[in-house]
Tab-separated table of C-alpha atoms in Angstrom:
chain	number	residue	atom	x	y	z
A	1	MET	CA	-10.516	20.129	15.392
A	2	ALA	CA	-7.652	20.123	17.528
A	3	LYS	CA	-8.873	16.581	19.568
A	4	MET	CA	-10.009	14.904	16.737
A	5	LEU	CA	-6.621	15.480	14.518
A	6	SER	CA	-4.695	14.030	17.592
A	7	ARG	CA	-6.999	10.748	18.153
A	8	VAL	CA	-6.845	10.072	14.197
A	9	ALA	CA	-3.150	11.091	12.893
A	10	PRO	CA	-1.408	7.898	13.798
A	11	TRP	CA	-3.464	6.034	10.576
A	12	LEU	CA	-3.679	9.549	8.331
A	13	ALA	CA	-1.421	9.805	5.238
A	14	SER	CA	1.662	10.111	6.930
A	15	ARG	CA	1.700	6.289	8.120
A	16	LYS	CA	1.627	4.947	4.694
A	17	ASP	CA	-2.492	6.470	3.711
A	18	GLY	CA	-3.560	4.693	6.891
A	19	ALA	CA	-3.758	1.588	5.368
A	20	ALA	CA	-3.361	-1.671	7.515
A	21	PRO	CA	-2.117	-4.525	5.990
A	22	GLY	CA	-3.943	-6.009	3.387
A	23	VAL	CA	-6.628	-3.103	2.701
A	24	ALA	CA	-6.648	-1.668	-0.167
A	25	VAL	CA	-8.828	1.080	-2.072
A	26	ARG	CA	-9.982	1.109	-4.966
A	27	THR	CA	-13.061	3.050	-7.970
A	28	LEU	CA	-16.071	-0.041	-7.536
A	29	GLY	CA	-16.906	-1.239	-10.973
A	30	GLY	CA	-20.608	-3.143	-12.039
A	31	SER	CA	-19.647	-6.521	-9.877
A	32	ASP	CA	-19.055	-4.769	-6.729
A	33	THR	CA	-23.112	-3.861	-6.997
A	34	SER	CA	-23.985	-6.624	-4.761
A	35	GLN	CA	-21.702	-6.143	-1.891
A	36	LEU	CA	-21.771	-2.017	-1.800
A	37	MET	CA	-25.679	-2.905	-1.710
A	38	ASP	CA	-25.898	-4.926	1.430
A	39	LEU	CA	-23.048	-2.704	2.939
A	40	ALA	CA	-25.272	0.272	2.363
A	41	ARG	CA	-28.377	-1.490	3.742
A	42	GLN	CA	-26.860	-2.057	6.865
A	43	ASP	CA	-28.358	1.686	7.758
A	44	ALA	CA	-30.980	2.688	5.446
A	45	VAL	CA	-31.576	5.411	7.070
A	46	ALA	CA	-27.900	6.721	7.477
A	47	ASN	CA	-26.891	5.337	3.414
A	48	VAL	CA	-30.256	6.854	1.838
A	49	PHE	CA	-28.042	8.930	-0.368
A	50	ILE	CA	-26.036	6.165	-1.775
A	51	LEU	CA	-28.888	3.807	-1.619
A	52	SER	CA	-30.740	6.154	-4.229
A	53	HIS	CA	-28.405	6.603	-6.611
A	54	LEU	CA	-27.859	2.412	-6.825
A	55	ALA	CA	-31.726	2.674	-7.246
A	56	ILE	CA	-31.435	4.758	-9.770
A	57	ALA	CA	-28.073	3.973	-11.455
A	58	GLY	CA	-28.553	-0.075	-10.938
A	59	SER	CA	-24.719	-0.007	-10.449
A	60	ALA	CA	-21.590	0.831	-8.124
A	61	ALA	CA	-19.273	1.530	-11.115
A	62	PRO	CA	-18.655	5.264	-12.090
A	63	THR	CA	-21.062	7.569	-13.197
A	64	THR	CA	-20.857	9.525	-17.247
A	65	GLY	CA	-20.877	12.929	-15.062
A	66	GLY	CA	-17.101	11.111	-12.944
A	67	ALA	CA	-18.429	10.559	-9.989
A	68	SER	CA	-17.230	7.313	-8.657
A	69	ILE	CA	-17.400	5.319	-5.155
A	70	LEU	CA	-14.486	4.450	-3.601
A	71	GLY	CA	-14.441	1.042	-1.607
A	72	VAL	CA	-11.848	0.092	1.476
A	73	PHE	CA	-11.245	-4.258	0.738
A	74	ASP	CA	-9.536	-6.584	2.725
A	75	GLY	CA	-9.201	-8.891	0.145
A	76	GLY	CA	-12.282	-9.555	-1.574
A	77	THR	CA	-14.494	-8.436	1.807
A	78	LEU	CA	-15.538	-4.634	1.103
A	79	LEU	CA	-15.137	-2.996	4.624
A	80	GLY	CA	-16.835	0.051	3.774
A	81	ALA	CA	-16.549	2.895	0.782
A	82	CYS	CA	-17.384	6.710	-0.028
A	83	TRP	CA	-19.125	8.624	-2.927
A	84	ALA	CA	-16.646	10.574	-4.549
A	85	GLY	CA	-18.337	12.714	-6.581
A	86	ALA	CA	-19.496	16.353	-5.750
A	87	ASN	CA	-19.228	15.813	-2.388
A	88	LEU	CA	-17.933	13.436	-0.264
A	89	VAL	CA	-20.316	10.613	1.561
A	90	PRO	CA	-18.961	7.694	3.046
A	91	VAL	CA	-21.204	4.676	3.254
A	92	GLN	CA	-20.417	2.043	6.502
A	93	LEU	CA	-16.856	3.649	6.829
A	94	ASP	CA	-15.137	3.411	9.557
A	95	PRO	CA	-13.398	6.074	10.992
A	96	GLU	CA	-9.995	4.343	11.286
A	97	LEU	CA	-10.089	3.553	7.400
A	98	ALA	CA	-10.784	7.387	6.820
A	99	GLY	CA	-7.250	8.308	6.545
A	100	THR	CA	-6.977	5.733	3.444
A	101	VAL	CA	-9.996	7.233	1.853
A	102	ALA	CA	-8.809	10.967	1.943
A	103	ALA	CA	-5.363	9.961	0.547
A	104	SER	CA	-7.068	8.511	-2.135
A	105	ALA	CA	-9.862	11.046	-2.796
A	106	HIS	CA	-7.020	13.906	-3.072
A	107	ARG	CA	-5.034	12.039	-5.307
A	108	SER	CA	-7.873	12.157	-7.297
A	109	GLY	CA	-6.936	16.079	-7.970
A	110	ARG	CA	-10.888	16.634	-7.408
A	111	ARG	CA	-12.096	19.561	-5.275
A	112	TYR	CA	-15.426	18.510	-2.945
A	113	ALA	CA	-18.091	21.180	-2.292
A	114	SER	CA	-18.902	18.912	1.298
A	115	ILE	CA	-18.299	16.038	3.062
A	116	PHE	CA	-21.466	15.023	4.554
A	117	GLY	CA	-22.996	11.624	6.838
A	118	PRO	CA	-22.145	9.891	10.300
A	119	ALA	CA	-20.261	12.440	12.054
A	120	ASP	CA	-16.973	10.982	13.105
A	121	THR	CA	-16.461	9.470	9.939
A	122	VAL	CA	-17.324	12.904	8.433
A	123	LEU	CA	-14.733	14.555	10.854
A	124	ALA	CA	-11.714	12.097	10.304
A	125	LEU	CA	-12.131	12.470	6.599
A	126	TYR	CA	-11.580	15.895	6.914
A	127	ALA	CA	-9.315	15.542	9.288
A	128	GLY	CA	-7.106	13.272	6.216
A	129	LEU	CA	-7.676	16.121	3.751
A	130	GLU	CA	-6.513	18.376	6.146
A	131	ARG	CA	-3.156	17.302	6.268
A	132	PHE	CA	-2.906	17.651	2.192
A	133	GLY	CA	-3.810	21.283	2.702
A	134	GLN	CA	-7.613	21.331	2.490
A	135	SER	CA	-9.304	24.093	4.130
A	136	ALA	CA	-12.904	24.217	5.247
A	137	HIS	CA	-14.944	27.610	5.012
A	138	GLU	CA	-17.618	25.965	7.743
A	139	ILE	CA	-17.364	22.612	9.834
A	140	ARG	CA	-21.368	21.418	11.053
A	141	SER	CA	-20.292	18.876	13.919
A	142	ASP	CA	-23.595	18.114	15.239
A	143	GLN	CA	-26.012	17.639	12.949
A	144	PRO	CA	-29.404	15.236	14.960
A	145	LEU	CA	-30.266	12.820	12.467
A	146	MET	CA	-33.953	12.381	12.771
A	147	THR	CA	-37.203	9.755	11.366
A	148	ILE	CA	-40.709	9.177	11.629
A	149	ALA	CA	-42.736	6.197	10.795
A	150	GLY	CA	-46.135	6.686	10.982
A	151	PRO	CA	-48.502	9.593	11.296
A	152	PRO	CA	-46.725	12.937	12.076
A	153	ALA	CA	-48.766	13.856	15.604
A	154	VAL	CA	-50.109	17.375	14.072
A	155	ALA	CA	-52.402	18.059	11.076
A	156	PRO	CA	-50.981	18.245	8.301
A	157	ASP	CA	-51.434	21.655	5.958
A	158	GLU	CA	-53.284	20.875	3.288
A	159	HIS	CA	-52.412	22.964	1.102
A	160	LEU	CA	-49.059	21.808	0.578
A	161	GLY	CA	-48.524	19.252	-2.866
A	162	PHE	CA	-46.072	18.267	-5.110
A	163	GLY	CA	-44.022	21.187	-7.220
A	164	GLN	CA	-45.392	21.349	-10.856
A	165	LEU	CA	-43.021	22.300	-14.009
A	166	ALA	CA	-45.549	25.412	-14.960
A	167	ASP	CA	-44.604	26.860	-11.444
A	168	PHE	CA	-40.851	26.248	-12.527
A	169	ASP	CA	-39.985	29.802	-12.357
A	170	ARG	CA	-41.727	30.250	-8.729
A	171	ILE	CA	-40.111	27.658	-7.167
A	172	LEU	CA	-36.252	28.478	-8.582
A	173	PRO	CA	-35.682	31.183	-6.393
A	174	ALA	CA	-37.374	29.732	-3.137
A	175	CYS	CA	-34.408	27.066	-3.754
A	176	ALA	CA	-32.052	28.988	-4.258
A	177	ALA	CA	-32.969	31.626	-1.297
A	178	MET	CA	-32.714	28.562	1.016
A	179	PHE	CA	-29.291	27.309	-0.425
A	180	GLU	CA	-28.312	30.632	0.001
A	181	GLU	CA	-29.695	30.844	3.860
A	182	GLU	CA	-27.940	27.862	4.392
A	183	VAL	CA	-24.185	27.596	2.752
A	184	GLY	CA	-23.610	31.659	2.857
A	185	TYR	CA	-23.115	32.066	-1.094
A	186	SER	CA	-25.287	32.158	-4.151
A	187	PRO	CA	-25.597	28.124	-6.026
A	188	PHE	CA	-25.934	30.597	-9.072
A	189	LEU	CA	-22.424	31.543	-8.721
A	190	GLY	CA	-21.098	29.081	-11.323
A	191	GLY	CA	-24.288	29.628	-13.655
A	192	ARG	CA	-27.138	28.996	-13.663
A	193	GLU	CA	-27.983	25.684	-15.231
A	194	TYR	CA	-26.875	22.803	-13.132
A	195	TYR	CA	-28.721	24.455	-10.004
A	196	SER	CA	-31.948	25.084	-12.439
A	197	ARG	CA	-31.215	21.306	-13.739
A	198	ARG	CA	-31.459	19.868	-10.605
A	199	VAL	CA	-34.565	21.614	-9.717
A	200	LYS	CA	-36.617	20.332	-12.469
A	201	GLY	CA	-35.400	17.044	-11.841
A	202	LEU	CA	-37.200	17.349	-8.242
A	203	ILE	CA	-39.948	18.469	-9.796
A	204	ARG	CA	-39.979	16.169	-12.558
A	205	ALA	CA	-39.345	13.057	-10.086
A	206	GLY	CA	-42.287	14.100	-8.091
A	207	HIS	CA	-39.668	14.751	-5.382
A	208	SER	CA	-40.803	18.722	-4.891
A	209	MET	CA	-43.684	19.698	-2.510
A	210	VAL	CA	-44.757	23.264	-2.389
A	211	HIS	CA	-47.562	25.777	-1.283
A	212	LEU	CA	-48.151	28.936	-3.506
A	213	ASP	CA	-50.161	31.721	-2.300
A	214	ALA	CA	-52.665	33.137	-3.936
A	215	SER	CA	-50.134	36.072	-5.970
A	216	GLY	CA	-48.469	33.040	-7.004
A	217	GLU	CA	-45.515	33.341	-4.670
A	218	VAL	CA	-44.155	30.500	-2.576
A	219	VAL	CA	-44.812	30.217	1.244
A	220	PHE	CA	-43.144	26.802	1.916
A	221	LYS	CA	-41.156	24.268	0.022
A	222	ALA	CA	-39.160	20.826	0.550
A	223	GLU	CA	-37.812	18.419	-1.041
A	224	LEU	CA	-36.982	15.126	-1.403
A	225	GLY	CA	-33.292	15.022	-1.557
A	226	ALA	CA	-33.021	11.052	-1.654
A	227	VAL	CA	-35.672	8.208	-1.975
A	228	THR	CA	-35.430	4.862	-1.911
A	229	PRO	CA	-38.596	1.781	-1.197
A	230	GLU	CA	-37.345	2.273	2.409
A	231	VAL	CA	-36.615	5.871	3.558
A	232	THR	CA	-37.060	8.964	1.849
A	233	GLN	CA	-34.456	12.167	2.879
A	234	VAL	CA	-35.792	15.556	3.393
A	235	GLN	CA	-33.782	18.657	2.519
A	236	GLY	CA	-34.219	22.289	1.404
A	237	VAL	CA	-36.830	23.311	4.117
A	238	TRP	CA	-37.948	26.893	3.513
A	239	MET	CA	-40.533	28.927	4.752
A	240	ASN	CA	-40.992	32.422	2.874
A	241	PRO	CA	-39.676	35.029	5.310
A	242	GLU	CA	-42.899	37.155	5.279
A	243	TYR	CA	-44.663	34.233	6.647
A	244	ARG	CA	-42.382	33.142	9.818
A	245	GLY	CA	-43.341	33.367	12.432
A	246	GLN	CA	-46.954	32.259	12.399
A	247	GLY	CA	-46.457	28.917	13.615
A	248	LEU	CA	-47.279	27.848	10.285
A	249	SER	CA	-44.187	25.138	9.976
A	250	ALA	CA	-45.103	22.326	12.048
A	251	GLY	CA	-48.064	22.025	9.758
A	252	TYR	CA	-46.355	22.095	6.711
A	253	MET	CA	-43.719	19.408	8.045
A	254	ALA	CA	-46.590	16.789	8.818
A	255	ALA	CA	-47.770	17.301	5.509
A	256	VAL	CA	-44.456	16.402	3.957
A	257	VAL	CA	-45.030	13.891	5.915
A	258	GLY	CA	-47.427	12.521	4.564
A	259	LEU	CA	-46.869	13.369	0.838
A	260	ALA	CA	-43.329	11.246	1.717
A	261	GLN	CA	-44.840	7.996	3.179
A	262	ASN	CA	-46.737	7.934	0.000
A	263	LEU	CA	-43.256	6.510	-1.434
A	264	ALA	CA	-41.139	4.862	1.408
A	265	PRO	CA	-42.260	4.410	5.602
A	266	VAL	CA	-39.742	5.754	6.819
A	267	THR	CA	-39.086	9.932	6.298
A	268	SER	CA	-35.814	11.229	7.548
A	269	LEU	CA	-33.529	14.638	7.863
A	270	TYR	CA	-30.589	15.942	9.522
A	271	VAL	CA	-30.550	19.550	10.940
A	272	ASN	CA	-28.288	21.506	12.682
A	273	ASN	CA	-28.318	21.583	16.821
A	274	PHE	CA	-28.052	24.462	16.599
A	275	ASN	CA	-31.090	25.494	15.277
A	276	THR	CA	-33.309	24.936	17.697
A	277	ARG	CA	-36.780	26.402	16.621
A	278	ALA	CA	-36.369	23.761	13.666
A	279	ARG	CA	-35.605	20.940	16.039
A	280	ALA	CA	-38.731	21.838	18.208
A	281	THR	CA	-40.942	22.088	15.122
A	282	TYR	CA	-39.549	18.397	13.932
A	283	GLU	CA	-39.975	16.983	17.720
A	284	ARG	CA	-43.392	18.253	17.687
A	285	VAL	CA	-44.164	16.792	14.342
A	286	GLY	CA	-43.035	13.250	15.655
A	287	PHE	CA	-39.388	12.765	14.598
A	288	ARG	CA	-36.657	11.497	17.311
A	289	GLN	CA	-33.198	11.315	16.771
A	290	VAL	CA	-31.562	8.081	15.506
A	291	GLY	CA	-27.475	9.138	14.813
A	292	THR	CA	-25.878	12.039	14.765
A	293	PHE	CA	-24.604	13.659	11.512
A	294	ALA	CA	-21.710	16.235	10.424
A	295	THR	CA	-21.267	18.722	7.660
A	296	VAL	CA	-17.944	19.994	6.279
A	297	LEU	CA	-18.725	22.610	3.686
A	298	PHE	CA	-15.289	23.495	1.369
């Protein structure tokens, strides 16, 4: 991080929150929805998270759950934005404006579970928060952002289908196992209710995909964490350890693409650069890198 800090330090909080003359940060309201939508549409893949939120909520105003969107303005022009809920998610935010946003996010008093999005901006946001004493549990600075449009390059596994609420008690433990493998702790640490609601919500929305074996155990599962008419983003890819190493992943991922493309023409995901097996599988299916994300876990 030393190199990144030296590069971004001149515009962090020690320099009036990094704000250039005429630039200000404020929480967006309903009247800002159109500007935010136009901003996010500049990159429909990188910004699928916020575009999915806007498609559901219909507004840039703060949510009933307490999440808000910080906007960086030069006069009346929205230069960039950042979702501030359980996570920080930048939207077309220039890294040179990240110090200003980090200062505002810190002043809110909220603790964030992660920052994710385009790598340069994520690392700049973290550098800003680090100046206020917030330390990361883990920094994943190189996560290829990949997409596929059109049919997959391998045959899909036809066993994969959309998850059903009747199978919730089978799907939830698989989701929890994936989460713990990915981030290193159980999603149930603060109680089961929130995570259970999240998994049920994905099933109800038709965004959960799963294959159960003859005994009812999950063989493979994945979810669409964000969905717009243009792009879906795959998350939570998990194979039961008993079925790993059998060459099944590519067929399942091809099936994920086929199901996702019923909802939007472009399927996206991001993956840790060090996960060479997963990257090779995605490339075999037909995914190609279009950018680089980073994730900071607190």
